[in-house]
Short mmCIF file of C-alpha atoms and ligand atoms in Angstrom, two decimals:
data_model
loop_
_atom_site.label_atom_id
_atom_site.label_comp_id
_atom_site.label_asym_id
_atom_site.label_seq_id
_atom_site.Cartn_x
_atom_site.Cartn_y
_atom_site.Cartn_z
CA MET A 776 -54.09 88.00 77.44
CA THR A 777 -53.63 90.48 80.25
CA ALA A 778 -54.83 94.02 80.73
CA GLU A 779 -56.59 94.12 77.40
CA PRO A 780 -57.40 97.67 76.41
CA GLN A 781 -61.06 98.56 76.14
CA ARG A 782 -62.90 96.18 73.89
CA PHE A 783 -64.02 97.55 70.58
CA GLN A 784 -67.55 98.95 70.60
CA PRO A 785 -68.97 99.35 67.12
CA VAL A 786 -70.79 102.57 66.33
CA PRO A 787 -74.47 101.62 66.83
CA ARG A 788 -76.54 101.11 63.70
CA GLU A 789 -78.91 103.95 64.63
CA ALA A 790 -76.23 106.40 65.77
CA HIS A 791 -76.29 108.50 62.60
CA ALA A 792 -79.67 107.52 61.18
CA ASP A 793 -80.55 111.21 61.16
CA LEU A 794 -78.44 111.44 58.00
CA GLY A 795 -80.93 109.10 56.35
CA THR A 796 -81.16 105.37 55.84
CA GLY A 797 -82.80 105.14 52.41
CA PRO A 798 -81.25 104.13 49.12
CA ILE A 799 -79.23 106.73 47.23
CA PRO A 800 -79.86 107.62 43.58
CA ALA A 801 -77.22 106.19 41.26
CA GLN A 802 -77.18 108.85 38.55
CA PRO A 803 -75.20 111.46 40.50
CA TYR A 804 -72.28 109.02 40.46
CA TYR A 805 -71.89 108.85 36.70
CA THR A 806 -73.90 111.25 34.60
CA ARG A 807 -72.35 114.18 32.82
CA GLU A 808 -75.38 116.33 33.57
CA TYR A 809 -74.88 115.96 37.32
CA PHE A 810 -71.15 116.52 37.00
CA GLU A 811 -71.73 119.80 35.15
CA LEU A 812 -73.94 120.95 38.02
CA GLU A 813 -71.28 119.93 40.57
CA ARG A 814 -68.73 122.09 38.79
CA GLU A 815 -70.85 125.18 39.35
CA ALA A 816 -72.57 124.32 42.60
CA ILE A 817 -69.51 122.98 44.41
CA PHE A 818 -66.12 123.37 42.81
CA LYS A 819 -66.47 126.96 41.66
CA ARG A 820 -67.80 128.00 45.07
CA SER A 821 -65.95 125.99 47.73
CA TRP A 822 -62.56 126.34 49.29
CA LEU A 823 -60.26 123.89 47.48
CA GLN A 824 -56.89 122.70 48.70
CA ILE A 825 -54.30 123.44 46.03
CA GLY A 826 -50.87 123.09 47.61
CA HIS A 827 -48.78 123.31 50.74
CA VAL A 828 -46.82 126.27 52.09
CA CYS A 829 -43.57 124.28 52.04
CA GLU A 830 -43.77 124.29 48.24
CA ILE A 831 -43.62 128.05 48.14
CA PRO A 832 -41.50 129.01 51.14
CA GLU A 833 -39.55 132.06 49.91
CA PRO A 834 -40.49 135.51 48.60
CA GLY A 835 -40.54 135.27 44.80
CA ASP A 836 -41.57 131.60 44.73
CA PHE A 837 -44.56 130.66 42.64
CA LEU A 838 -46.71 127.64 41.81
CA VAL A 839 -49.07 126.98 38.94
CA ARG A 840 -51.79 124.38 39.46
CA PRO A 841 -54.48 123.16 37.10
CA VAL A 842 -58.04 122.93 38.42
CA GLU A 843 -59.61 120.97 35.57
CA VAL A 844 -63.03 120.80 37.15
CA ALA A 845 -63.23 124.59 36.88
CA ASP A 846 -61.36 124.73 33.55
CA ALA A 847 -58.88 126.90 35.40
CA SER A 848 -55.17 127.27 35.94
CA ILE A 849 -54.19 129.05 39.14
CA LEU A 850 -51.01 131.02 39.77
CA ILE A 851 -49.96 131.27 43.40
CA THR A 852 -47.19 133.68 44.35
CA ARG A 853 -45.35 134.80 47.45
CA ASP A 854 -44.47 138.49 47.29
CA ALA A 855 -41.47 140.31 48.75
CA GLU A 856 -43.33 140.82 52.04
CA GLY A 857 -43.97 137.09 52.27
CA GLU A 858 -47.67 137.37 51.53
CA LEU A 859 -49.45 134.75 49.40
CA HIS A 860 -51.54 135.73 46.38
CA ALA A 861 -53.58 133.65 43.97
CA PHE A 862 -54.64 134.65 40.46
CA HIS A 863 -56.14 133.13 37.41
CA ASN A 864 -53.17 132.30 35.21
CA VAL A 865 -54.62 134.49 32.49
CA CYS A 866 -53.17 137.59 30.85
CA THR A 867 -55.62 140.48 31.01
CA HIS A 868 -54.80 141.67 27.48
CA ARG A 869 -56.41 138.92 25.43
CA GLY A 870 -56.57 136.02 27.81
CA THR A 871 -53.43 134.06 26.97
CA GLN A 872 -52.27 131.67 29.65
CA LEU A 873 -49.50 133.58 31.33
CA VAL A 874 -47.13 131.07 32.96
CA ASP A 875 -46.11 127.73 31.53
CA ALA A 876 -43.84 126.47 34.30
CA SER A 877 -45.41 124.58 37.20
CA CYS A 878 -43.23 126.23 39.83
CA GLY A 879 -40.18 128.44 40.17
CA LYS A 880 -38.87 131.73 41.43
CA ARG A 881 -39.83 134.91 39.61
CA SER A 882 -41.13 138.28 40.69
CA ARG A 883 -42.33 139.31 37.19
CA PHE A 884 -44.45 137.34 34.75
CA SER A 885 -44.40 138.30 31.08
CA CYS A 886 -47.05 137.10 28.71
CA PRO A 887 -45.46 135.42 25.68
CA TYR A 888 -47.97 136.95 23.24
CA HIS A 889 -47.42 140.73 23.51
CA MET A 890 -45.19 140.97 26.56
CA TRP A 891 -47.58 142.44 29.07
CA THR A 892 -45.67 142.05 32.32
CA PHE A 893 -47.19 141.55 35.75
CA SER A 894 -45.69 141.71 39.24
CA ASN A 895 -46.15 138.82 41.68
CA ARG A 896 -48.76 141.02 43.37
CA GLY A 897 -50.77 140.89 40.18
CA ASP A 898 -50.27 144.45 38.95
CA LEU A 899 -49.63 145.18 35.32
CA VAL A 900 -46.20 146.80 35.50
CA SER A 901 -45.45 147.29 31.81
CA ALA A 902 -47.00 146.73 28.41
CA PRO A 903 -45.43 147.63 25.06
CA ASP A 904 -47.08 150.55 23.28
CA PHE A 905 -49.65 150.86 26.02
CA GLU A 906 -50.58 154.42 24.88
CA ASN A 907 -52.52 152.85 22.03
CA PHE A 908 -54.97 151.14 24.41
CA TYR A 909 -58.14 152.68 25.76
CA VAL A 910 -57.87 151.38 29.34
CA ASP A 911 -55.86 152.46 32.31
CA GLN A 912 -53.09 150.29 33.62
CA ALA A 913 -54.49 149.98 37.14
CA SER A 914 -57.57 148.18 35.84
CA CYS A 915 -55.49 145.52 34.09
CA ALA A 916 -54.30 143.59 37.16
CA LEU A 917 -54.44 139.79 37.07
CA PRO A 918 -57.84 138.37 38.07
CA ARG A 919 -57.48 137.68 41.76
CA VAL A 920 -58.60 134.43 43.43
CA ALA A 921 -59.30 134.17 47.16
CA VAL A 922 -56.51 132.32 48.97
CA ASP A 923 -55.88 131.35 52.59
CA VAL A 924 -53.86 128.85 54.60
CA CYS A 925 -54.82 126.37 57.30
CA ALA A 926 -52.62 123.62 58.76
CA GLY A 927 -49.98 124.39 56.15
CA GLN A 928 -52.45 123.71 53.33
CA ILE A 929 -53.09 126.43 50.77
CA PHE A 930 -56.74 126.72 49.82
CA ILE A 931 -58.29 128.81 47.06
CA ASN A 932 -61.88 129.76 46.34
CA LEU A 933 -62.94 130.49 42.77
CA ASP A 934 -66.06 132.34 43.88
CA LYS A 935 -65.51 136.05 43.22
CA SER A 936 -66.82 136.80 46.68
CA PRO A 937 -66.66 133.66 48.82
CA ARG A 938 -69.64 133.27 51.11
CA GLN A 939 -67.40 132.20 53.99
CA GLY A 940 -63.79 132.67 54.97
CA LEU A 941 -61.65 129.54 55.10
CA ARG A 942 -61.63 129.29 58.92
CA GLU A 943 -65.37 129.65 59.12
CA PHE A 944 -65.77 127.06 56.37
CA LEU A 945 -63.50 124.53 58.12
CA GLY A 946 -65.14 125.10 61.50
CA PRO A 947 -63.69 122.91 64.25
CA LEU A 948 -61.52 121.03 61.74
CA ALA A 949 -59.27 124.08 61.38
CA GLU A 950 -57.95 123.86 64.89
CA GLN A 951 -57.75 120.06 64.88
CA MET A 952 -55.77 120.00 61.66
CA GLU A 953 -53.42 122.69 62.91
CA ARG A 954 -52.21 120.11 65.43
CA LEU A 955 -51.20 117.62 62.72
CA PRO A 956 -47.61 117.24 61.53
CA MET A 957 -48.60 118.56 58.10
CA ALA A 958 -49.14 121.98 59.68
CA ARG A 959 -45.38 122.25 60.20
CA ALA A 960 -44.19 120.02 57.36
CA THR A 961 -41.17 121.19 55.41
CA ALA A 962 -41.00 118.41 52.82
CA ILE A 963 -43.39 116.20 50.91
CA SER A 964 -43.34 112.86 49.13
CA GLU A 965 -46.04 112.50 46.51
CA TYR A 966 -47.54 109.97 44.16
CA VAL A 967 -50.29 110.38 41.64
CA TYR A 968 -52.70 108.20 39.73
CA GLU A 969 -55.78 108.59 37.62
CA VAL A 970 -58.81 106.34 37.46
CA ASP A 971 -61.65 106.01 35.02
CA ALA A 972 -64.24 106.75 37.66
CA ASN A 973 -66.30 109.53 39.14
CA TRP A 974 -64.67 111.58 41.90
CA LYS A 975 -67.28 110.57 44.51
CA LEU A 976 -66.70 106.86 43.85
CA THR A 977 -62.99 107.51 44.28
CA TYR A 978 -63.53 109.42 47.49
CA ASP A 979 -66.01 106.89 48.89
CA ASN A 980 -63.47 104.11 48.57
CA PHE A 981 -61.48 105.90 51.27
CA GLN A 982 -64.48 106.63 53.45
CA GLU A 983 -65.44 103.14 54.53
CA ASN A 984 -63.62 100.14 55.98
CA TYR A 985 -66.26 97.63 54.89
CA HIS A 986 -64.10 96.66 51.88
CA LEU A 987 -60.77 96.27 53.67
CA ARG A 988 -60.84 92.54 54.28
CA PHE A 989 -61.85 91.82 50.68
CA ILE A 990 -59.72 94.27 48.73
CA HIS A 991 -56.74 94.35 51.09
CA PRO A 992 -56.65 90.78 52.39
CA ARG A 993 -52.89 90.90 52.77
CA SER A 994 -51.79 94.52 53.10
CA GLY A 995 -54.77 95.15 55.37
CA GLU A 996 -54.30 91.99 57.40
CA MET A 997 -53.60 94.07 60.47
CA ALA A 998 -56.61 96.36 60.04
CA GLY A 999 -59.14 93.90 61.42
CA GLY A 1000 -58.94 91.54 64.35
CA PRO A 1001 -61.13 89.14 66.30
CA GLN A 1002 -62.75 92.03 68.15
CA ASN A 1003 -63.48 93.98 65.01
CA PRO A 1004 -63.21 91.80 61.91
CA PHE A 1005 -63.97 94.62 59.48
CA GLY A 1006 -61.64 97.08 61.18
CA TYR A 1007 -64.45 99.60 61.54
CA PRO A 1008 -63.59 102.95 63.11
CA GLU A 1009 -64.36 103.82 66.69
CA ARG A 1010 -66.32 106.95 65.93
CA TYR A 1011 -67.78 109.09 63.21
CA ALA A 1012 -68.48 112.78 63.55
CA PHE A 1013 -69.96 115.43 61.28
CA HIS A 1014 -69.14 119.11 61.14
CA GLY A 1015 -71.19 120.91 58.52
CA PRO A 1016 -70.05 119.58 55.14
CA HIS A 1017 -66.97 117.90 56.66
CA ARG A 1018 -66.66 114.58 58.44
CA THR A 1019 -64.18 112.83 60.68
CA GLN A 1020 -63.60 109.32 61.93
CA THR A 1021 -61.36 107.91 64.59
CA ILE A 1022 -59.37 104.94 63.39
CA TRP A 1023 -59.42 101.84 65.57
CA SER A 1024 -56.00 100.46 66.31
CA ASN A 1025 -55.92 96.71 66.43
CA PRO A 1026 -54.26 95.42 69.61
CA ASP A 1027 -53.81 92.01 67.97
CA ALA A 1028 -51.86 93.25 64.94
CA ARG A 1029 -48.83 91.07 64.30
CA PRO A 1030 -46.41 92.72 61.89
CA LEU A 1031 -44.21 90.56 59.68
CA PRO A 1032 -40.42 90.67 60.28
CA PHE A 1033 -39.51 93.38 57.78
CA GLN A 1034 -42.62 95.37 58.63
CA LEU A 1035 -41.73 95.22 62.31
CA LEU A 1036 -38.22 96.44 61.63
CA ALA A 1037 -39.40 99.30 59.43
CA PHE A 1038 -42.42 100.26 61.58
CA THR A 1039 -40.12 100.42 64.59
CA LYS A 1040 -37.97 102.97 62.80
CA VAL A 1041 -41.02 104.95 61.71
CA ALA A 1042 -42.29 105.03 65.29
CA GLN A 1043 -38.88 105.96 66.69
CA PHE A 1044 -38.68 109.02 64.45
CA ALA A 1045 -42.28 109.97 65.20
CA MET A 1046 -41.45 109.95 68.91
CA GLN A 1047 -38.16 111.73 68.39
CA ASP A 1048 -40.05 114.46 66.53
CA GLN A 1049 -42.55 114.56 69.38
CA LEU A 1050 -45.50 113.84 67.15
CA ASP A 1051 -48.74 113.18 68.98
CA MET A 1052 -49.02 109.39 68.91
CA GLN A 1053 -52.58 109.55 70.24
CA ILE A 1054 -54.07 111.20 67.17
CA ARG A 1055 -55.94 108.61 65.14
CA ASP A 1056 -58.20 110.89 63.18
CA TYR A 1057 -59.26 110.99 59.58
CA PHE A 1058 -60.46 114.37 58.34
CA GLY A 1059 -62.78 114.47 55.36
CA VAL A 1060 -62.67 118.08 54.17
CA PHE A 1061 -65.46 119.03 51.79
CA PRO A 1062 -65.43 118.70 48.86
CA ASN A 1063 -62.41 116.68 47.76
CA LEU A 1064 -59.64 116.34 50.34
CA PHE A 1065 -59.00 113.93 53.16
CA VAL A 1066 -56.18 113.69 55.62
CA LEU A 1067 -55.13 110.72 57.69
CA GLY A 1068 -53.62 112.29 60.75
CA THR A 1069 -51.91 109.43 62.56
CA ALA A 1070 -48.31 110.13 63.50
CA THR A 1071 -46.98 107.06 61.69
CA THR A 1072 -49.18 107.15 58.57
CA HIS A 1073 -49.68 110.78 57.82
CA PHE A 1074 -50.91 111.62 54.35
CA SER A 1075 -53.45 113.65 52.46
CA GLN A 1076 -55.33 112.68 49.35
CA SER A 1077 -56.70 115.28 46.95
CA ILE A 1078 -59.39 113.88 44.72
CA MET A 1079 -59.36 116.01 41.60
CA PRO A 1080 -62.34 115.59 39.27
CA ILE A 1081 -61.38 115.78 35.60
CA ALA A 1082 -64.60 114.58 34.00
CA GLU A 1083 -67.66 112.69 35.19
CA ASN A 1084 -65.71 109.48 34.59
CA ARG A 1085 -62.12 110.52 35.23
CA THR A 1086 -60.41 111.48 38.50
CA ARG A 1087 -56.87 112.18 39.59
CA SER A 1088 -55.70 111.33 43.09
CA VAL A 1089 -52.70 113.12 44.51
CA ILE A 1090 -51.35 111.49 47.66
CA ARG A 1091 -48.91 113.42 49.79
CA LEU A 1092 -46.93 112.34 52.82
CA TYR A 1093 -45.65 115.10 55.08
CA TRP A 1094 -42.23 115.33 56.67
CA ILE A 1095 -40.78 117.68 59.22
CA GLY A 1096 -37.19 118.42 58.30
CA GLU A 1097 -35.03 116.98 55.56
CA ASP A 1098 -33.78 113.39 55.65
CA ASP A 1099 -31.00 113.65 58.22
CA CYS A 1100 -29.75 110.07 58.28
CA ALA A 1101 -30.03 106.77 56.45
CA SER A 1102 -32.60 105.31 58.82
CA ARG A 1103 -34.90 108.28 58.47
CA ARG A 1104 -34.63 108.16 54.69
CA PHE A 1105 -35.39 104.45 54.82
CA ALA A 1106 -38.36 104.94 57.19
CA ARG A 1107 -39.85 107.59 54.89
CA GLU A 1108 -39.46 105.42 51.81
CA PHE A 1109 -41.19 102.59 53.65
CA ASN A 1110 -44.00 104.89 54.82
CA MET A 1111 -44.62 105.88 51.23
CA THR A 1112 -44.49 102.37 49.75
CA THR A 1113 -46.85 101.08 52.44
CA ALA A 1114 -49.50 103.63 51.54
CA LEU A 1115 -48.84 103.13 47.84
CA ASP A 1116 -49.49 99.38 48.08
CA ILE A 1117 -52.90 99.99 49.55
CA HIS A 1118 -53.78 102.58 46.93
CA SER A 1119 -52.78 100.25 44.14
CA GLU A 1120 -55.15 97.56 45.41
CA ASP A 1121 -58.12 99.92 45.43
CA ARG A 1122 -57.71 101.11 41.90
CA ALA A 1123 -59.37 98.27 39.99
CA VAL A 1124 -62.46 98.13 42.17
CA ILE A 1125 -63.04 101.89 41.93
CA GLU A 1126 -63.10 101.60 38.15
CA ALA A 1127 -65.32 98.51 38.28
CA GLY A 1128 -67.76 100.47 40.42
CA HIS A 1129 -67.94 103.22 37.84
CA ARG A 1130 -68.39 100.81 34.93
CA GLY A 1131 -71.24 99.06 36.70
CA LEU A 1132 -73.09 102.25 37.53
CA ALA A 1133 -72.49 103.87 34.15
CA SER A 1134 -74.38 101.00 32.51
CA GLY A 1135 -77.51 102.57 33.94
CA ALA A 1136 -78.60 99.20 35.31
CA LEU A 1137 -79.28 100.54 38.80
CA SER A 1138 -81.55 103.34 39.85
CA HIS A 1139 -80.22 103.27 43.41
CA ILE A 1140 -77.32 102.12 45.56
CA HIS A 1141 -77.18 101.34 49.28
CA PHE A 1142 -75.04 102.46 52.18
CA GLN A 1143 -74.98 100.59 55.48
CA SER A 1144 -74.49 102.36 58.79
CA GLN A 1145 -70.71 101.86 58.57
CA GLU A 1146 -70.72 103.62 55.21
CA VAL A 1147 -72.25 106.73 56.70
CA LEU A 1148 -69.38 108.97 55.59
CA CYS A 1149 -70.24 108.12 51.97
CA ARG A 1150 -73.86 108.99 52.67
CA HIS A 1151 -72.85 112.27 54.26
CA LEU A 1152 -70.74 113.24 51.25
CA PHE A 1153 -73.66 112.50 48.96
CA ASN A 1154 -76.06 114.51 51.15
CA GLU A 1155 -73.75 117.51 51.16
CA VAL A 1156 -73.11 117.35 47.42
CA ASP A 1157 -76.73 116.81 46.51
CA ARG A 1158 -78.05 119.61 48.68
CA ARG A 1159 -75.75 122.05 46.90
CA VAL A 1160 -76.66 120.69 43.49
CA GLN A 1161 -80.39 120.94 44.24
CA ASP A 1162 -79.98 124.46 45.63
CA TYR A 1163 -78.10 125.43 42.51
CA ARG A 1164 -80.85 123.96 40.31
CA ALA A 1165 -83.35 126.04 42.25
CA GLU A 1166 -81.17 129.13 41.78
CA LEU A 1167 -81.11 128.53 38.05
CA ALA A 1168 -84.86 128.02 37.94
CA ALA A 1169 -85.44 131.20 39.94
CA ALA A 1170 -83.16 133.08 37.56
CA GLY A 1171 -85.29 131.79 34.72
CA GLY A 1172 -82.60 129.54 33.29
CA VAL A 1173 -83.05 125.91 32.41
CA GLN A 1174 -83.62 123.78 35.48
CA MET B 805 -16.70 91.46 40.60
CA SER B 806 -14.33 93.70 42.44
CA GLY B 807 -14.70 93.61 46.19
CA ASN B 808 -15.37 97.34 46.50
CA LEU B 809 -18.91 97.70 45.29
CA LEU B 810 -20.20 97.83 48.87
CA PRO B 811 -18.71 98.69 52.26
CA ALA B 812 -16.85 95.93 54.08
CA GLY B 813 -19.16 93.43 55.70
CA PHE B 814 -21.82 93.67 53.00
CA GLN B 815 -20.16 91.62 50.24
CA ALA B 816 -23.05 89.18 50.40
CA LEU B 817 -25.12 91.82 48.64
CA GLU B 818 -22.71 92.46 45.78
CA PRO B 819 -24.58 90.19 43.35
CA PHE B 820 -27.65 92.42 43.88
CA VAL B 821 -25.99 95.77 43.26
CA GLU B 822 -26.58 95.75 39.54
CA GLY B 823 -30.24 94.90 39.82
CA TRP B 824 -31.31 96.75 42.96
CA ALA B 825 -28.93 99.59 43.88
CA ILE B 826 -31.20 102.05 42.12
CA GLU B 827 -31.31 105.83 42.34
CA GLY B 828 -34.74 107.39 42.64
CA SER B 829 -37.93 106.25 44.35
CA GLU B 830 -39.90 106.08 41.11
CA ASN B 831 -37.18 103.92 39.52
CA ARG B 832 -37.25 101.60 42.52
CA LEU B 833 -41.01 101.22 42.21
CA ARG B 834 -40.74 100.41 38.48
CA ARG B 835 -38.02 97.87 39.21
CA ARG B 836 -40.20 96.10 41.75
CA LEU B 837 -43.08 95.97 39.28
CA GLN B 838 -40.89 94.57 36.49
CA SER B 839 -39.05 91.98 38.59
CA THR B 840 -39.66 88.24 38.67
CA PRO B 841 -40.63 86.46 41.90
CA GLU B 842 -37.26 84.68 41.88
CA GLU B 843 -35.33 87.94 41.65
CA ARG B 844 -37.34 89.48 44.46
CA GLU B 845 -37.02 86.51 46.75
CA ALA B 846 -33.30 86.10 46.23
CA PHE B 847 -32.71 89.78 47.00
CA PHE B 848 -35.01 89.76 50.01
CA GLU B 849 -33.47 86.62 51.50
CA ALA B 850 -29.96 87.97 51.17
CA ALA B 851 -30.73 91.50 52.35
CA MET B 852 -33.16 90.91 55.20
CA PRO B 853 -30.51 89.93 57.79
CA LEU B 854 -28.34 92.87 56.72
CA VAL B 855 -30.89 95.69 56.93
CA GLN B 856 -30.27 96.54 60.58
CA PRO B 857 -26.47 96.38 60.34
CA ALA B 858 -26.45 98.35 57.08
CA LEU B 859 -28.62 101.15 58.45
CA ALA B 860 -26.63 101.22 61.70
CA GLN B 861 -23.42 101.66 59.75
CA LEU B 862 -24.84 104.23 57.33
CA ASP B 863 -26.35 106.23 60.20
CA LYS B 864 -22.83 107.04 61.40
CA LYS B 865 -22.28 109.30 58.40
CA ARG B 866 -24.14 112.22 56.89
CA LEU B 867 -26.07 111.38 53.74
CA THR B 868 -24.04 113.98 51.84
CA GLU B 869 -20.78 112.31 52.80
CA PHE B 870 -21.51 108.84 51.48
CA ASP B 871 -18.94 107.40 49.14
CA ALA B 872 -20.10 105.43 46.11
CA ALA B 873 -20.13 102.13 47.99
CA GLU B 874 -22.20 103.58 50.82
CA GLN B 875 -24.61 105.17 48.38
CA ARG B 876 -25.13 101.79 46.73
CA LEU B 877 -25.81 100.20 50.09
CA MET B 878 -28.30 102.98 50.87
CA ASN B 879 -30.09 102.40 47.59
CA LEU B 880 -30.23 98.65 48.23
CA MET B 881 -31.94 99.34 51.56
CA LEU B 882 -34.38 101.72 49.89
CA SER B 883 -35.17 99.05 47.30
CA MET B 884 -35.91 96.70 50.17
CA ALA B 885 -38.58 99.16 51.32
CA HIS B 886 -40.33 98.41 48.02
CA VAL B 887 -39.56 94.75 47.49
CA ALA B 888 -40.39 93.65 51.03
CA HIS B 889 -44.06 94.44 50.40
CA ALA B 890 -44.04 92.09 47.42
CA VAL B 891 -42.16 89.26 49.10
CA GLU B 892 -43.44 89.44 52.64
CA VAL B 893 -46.97 90.83 52.29
CA GLN B 894 -48.35 90.37 48.78
CA ARG B 895 -46.66 87.03 48.08
CA GLU B 896 -48.57 85.25 45.28
CA ASP B 897 -50.91 88.24 44.98
CA GLU B 898 -48.08 90.46 43.77
CA PRO B 899 -49.04 90.18 40.06
CA PHE B 900 -52.55 91.45 40.87
CA HIS B 901 -51.16 94.16 43.07
CA ALA B 902 -48.66 95.20 40.39
CA GLU B 903 -51.53 95.70 37.93
CA GLY B 904 -52.83 98.59 40.03
CA ALA B 905 -49.41 99.94 40.97
CA ARG B 906 -48.42 100.30 37.32
CA HIS B 907 -50.80 103.26 37.11
CA ILE B 908 -49.14 105.07 39.99
CA THR B 909 -46.24 107.48 39.54
CA ILE B 910 -44.06 108.68 42.38
CA THR B 911 -43.72 112.34 41.51
CA ARG B 912 -41.72 113.49 44.53
CA SER B 913 -39.81 111.70 47.21
CA SER B 914 -37.98 112.68 50.31
CA ALA B 915 -35.20 110.28 49.30
CA ASP B 916 -34.69 112.14 46.01
CA SER B 917 -34.06 115.47 47.66
CA ASN B 918 -30.64 116.67 48.66
CA PRO B 919 -30.30 116.43 52.38
CA GLY B 920 -29.98 119.80 54.02
CA LEU B 921 -26.78 120.80 55.81
S1 FES C 2449 -52.46 138.25 25.38
FE1 FES C 2449 -50.98 138.61 26.88
S2 FES C 2449 -49.88 140.25 26.14
FE2 FES C 2449 -51.38 139.95 24.65
FE1 FE2 C 2450 -59.08 100.44 50.17
#
């Protein structure tokens, strides 16, 4: 009991009351009508993370990623000069989906239907019997999608003319995330699961620590301690539509024997790689990505809406360099299984939350001050949805 | 059993080779989820004291230069990274935990890639 680090000071109840304290309407969390508005107001207009540069390192590499919420499939290429491009994966002749593979190396893409062939810069380079058409070749390039990179993450924007560049959109998060290991990652481990639940309910589960002691009584045993039984974070901060929190590290955590052995290896490699052990930040990037930036538990989660009641989570852990020895391979496997255990515990309660709300029994739900990140996400989503409704009304459409 | 399934010094783990020396992170996860508590505990008890020595020995060689016995030992250690959560952390809650984990698929793993160089 000597030289105890600073005692935990909870974020005061009133600290972020400016974001509101009232109940939150329940319908946005389950209705199809609201989800349809979110598609247009948010997902077809925001920068969306779609991959990582280490997946497409060489000229000629390509990726194809579905974006169900926008009914889109996106082709990302790296051209001979090393530049990234993104396109709708749609042939400009009659709209056939161009590429079937999910990744590979190819500098030309031929449509299976009538063999229109495009370069990885999107130009139509050849088309059989093209003289019979009534268009010129230059106007038949693949439909381009805005693309940019920050912290190693590839983002796209489906808006034909994005209102903001990626850097401007990310604001101060851009620079902070550039300091994370993922910015220089060369390899990824990944696991995926789907839930029968709305994307915001999925996201919210990872935006509050209130549930940890109930849903993770064992795997989360070390999250809370006598000073801070719920394991609440030290700080919350808000940056436009994005939000961050600083994770509290429990000085009283007592790892079990195998955990201690494996955590020690994880920490050794983190130090050997000169990762910043002080970073304890969580980055909530609007609309559907978060990153846990700690050196020893470094992962991102992409929360991909599929329908108002179906969501896919893609969890990625980031590594610098290939596995170079048995201990490193072991430490990485343990890192992944540790995160996976926690995700598997959350799954049932996310679905139960959706089922309860979808019954229509509640008109409102409640967020306490330590659930302020959930409130902030709702505020940011709802403002865009209401603005979009107003836009539609002004344009004389249905409101 | 022949004595050559594992490197010298690790014979105590030979009874577990068949069940737990598994290639592929996703296969290791599935094995954990399909195992009985008795299987998990027996493996964990036998392997726990050998994790440090096994990794220390394997660290002396490049991953690409492992012989079959060393590769089996590596895979046993990687299986421990799955099973230890069940035995040490989840304990009697493992069946509940496994319910959720069944919906998760490991789609990529550092351990499944060929080590560079
Ligand atoms: S639709 Fe692609 S070539 Fe005809
Ligand atoms: Fe959780």
